[in-house]
Amino acid sequence: AMWLMLQQDQPRDYLVCSGSSISLKDFVVKVFEQLNLNFDDHVEIDKSLYRAVDLEKMWGDNSMTKDELNWEYDLSINQLITHLLADEREFILWQEKVANS
């Protein structure tokens, strides 16, 4: 999507997102699952820290990005998390390599 944005004659703001919604807690639970960790064993939620205006779920409308750039989001949330974790692992290995050289 980013490359397609840069190919446009005029700059515009495009929203790059899945168009679907997931709560932060559900996202974090899925991350923990992929790490073979139990969310409840590692996270304590303090509801007193919630703000009155906190949204349970947020989502974006990517219709303009789809229509004008002919772009389509094609990852499931689990695929996205797999990619994010793989990138993080790769970055950690790179940091260790740099630190030891």
mmCIF file of C-alpha atoms in Angstrom, residues 22-92:
data_model
loop_
_atom_site.group_PDB
_atom_site.id
_atom_site.type_symbol
_atom_site.label_atom_id
_atom_site.label_comp_id
_atom_site.label_asym_id
_atom_site.label_seq_id
_atom_site.Cartn_x
_atom_site.Cartn_y
_atom_site.Cartn_z
ATOM 1 C CA ILE A 22 -10.226 -6.430 17.466
ATOM 2 C CA SER A 23 -9.915 -5.303 21.063
ATOM 3 C CA LEU A 24 -6.464 -4.670 22.479
ATOM 4 C CA LYS A 25 -6.988 -7.470 25.006
ATOM 5 C CA ASP A 26 -7.971 -9.969 22.296
ATOM 6 C CA PHE A 27 -4.918 -8.949 20.260
ATOM 7 C CA VAL A 28 -2.588 -9.424 23.239
ATOM 8 C CA VAL A 29 -4.203 -12.779 24.104
ATOM 9 C CA LYS A 30 -3.486 -13.957 20.541
ATOM 10 C CA VAL A 31 0.146 -12.815 20.834
ATOM 11 C CA PHE A 32 0.520 -14.744 24.091
ATOM 12 C CA GLU A 33 -1.051 -17.824 22.474
ATOM 13 C CA GLN A 34 1.515 -17.723 19.669
ATOM 14 C CA LEU A 35 4.253 -17.491 22.294
ATOM 15 C CA ASN A 36 2.740 -20.484 24.127
ATOM 16 C CA LEU A 37 2.063 -18.329 27.176
ATOM 17 C CA ASN A 38 -1.114 -17.991 29.197
ATOM 18 C CA PHE A 39 -2.280 -14.367 29.171
ATOM 19 C CA ASP A 40 -3.830 -14.635 32.653
ATOM 20 C CA ASP A 41 -0.528 -15.844 34.140
ATOM 21 C CA HIS A 42 1.336 -12.735 32.964
ATOM 22 C CA VAL A 43 -1.095 -9.827 32.733
ATOM 23 C CA GLU A 44 -3.105 -8.118 35.422
ATOM 24 C CA ILE A 45 -5.810 -5.709 34.299
ATOM 25 C CA ASP A 46 -6.502 -2.768 36.581
ATOM 26 C CA LYS A 47 -9.867 -1.372 35.533
ATOM 27 C CA SER A 48 -9.334 1.669 37.756
ATOM 28 C CA LEU A 49 -6.825 2.846 35.145
ATOM 29 C CA TYR A 50 -9.437 2.857 32.372
ATOM 30 C CA ARG A 51 -10.419 6.266 31.092
ATOM 31 C CA ALA A 52 -14.077 7.137 30.653
ATOM 32 C CA VAL A 53 -13.474 7.803 26.961
ATOM 33 C CA ASP A 54 -11.510 4.620 26.200
ATOM 34 C CA LEU A 55 -13.004 2.760 23.274
ATOM 35 C CA GLU A 56 -13.521 -0.989 23.506
ATOM 36 C CA LYS A 57 -12.861 -1.438 19.817
ATOM 37 C CA MET A 58 -11.588 0.735 16.992
ATOM 38 C CA TRP A 59 -11.469 0.118 13.286
ATOM 39 C CA GLY A 60 -10.705 1.991 10.115
ATOM 40 C CA ASP A 61 -12.441 2.452 6.804
ATOM 41 C CA ASN A 62 -10.008 1.465 4.066
ATOM 42 C CA SER A 63 -12.515 1.832 1.211
ATOM 43 C CA MET A 64 -10.708 4.807 -0.370
ATOM 44 C CA THR A 65 -7.427 2.888 -0.292
ATOM 45 C CA LYS A 66 -9.120 -0.108 -1.900
ATOM 46 C CA ASP A 67 -10.923 1.961 -4.529
ATOM 47 C CA GLU A 68 -8.187 4.383 -5.542
ATOM 48 C CA LEU A 69 -5.117 2.177 -5.159
ATOM 49 C CA ASN A 70 -6.707 -1.168 -5.962
ATOM 50 C CA TRP A 71 -5.203 -2.424 -2.709
ATOM 51 C CA GLU A 72 -6.646 -5.171 -0.543
ATOM 52 C CA TYR A 73 -5.680 -6.199 2.984
ATOM 53 C CA ASP A 74 -4.980 -9.922 2.858
ATOM 54 C CA LEU A 75 -3.702 -11.076 6.255
ATOM 55 C CA SER A 76 -5.641 -12.658 9.080
ATOM 56 C CA ILE A 77 -4.936 -11.315 12.560
ATOM 57 C CA ASN A 78 -3.000 -14.504 13.343
ATOM 58 C CA GLN A 79 -0.882 -14.108 10.199
ATOM 59 C CA LEU A 80 -0.163 -10.498 11.132
ATOM 60 C CA ILE A 81 0.941 -11.519 14.631
ATOM 61 C CA THR A 82 3.139 -14.277 13.177
ATOM 62 C CA HIS A 83 4.859 -11.698 10.939
ATOM 63 C CA LEU A 84 5.287 -9.212 13.801
ATOM 64 C CA LEU A 85 6.786 -11.838 16.103
ATOM 65 C CA ALA A 86 9.132 -13.122 13.381
ATOM 66 C CA ASP A 87 10.350 -9.578 12.718
ATOM 67 C CA GLU A 88 10.862 -8.981 16.438
ATOM 68 C CA ARG A 89 12.839 -12.222 16.794
ATOM 69 C CA GLU A 90 14.987 -11.256 13.807
ATOM 70 C CA PHE A 91 15.620 -7.814 15.305
ATOM 71 C CA ILE A 92 16.624 -9.327 18.665
#
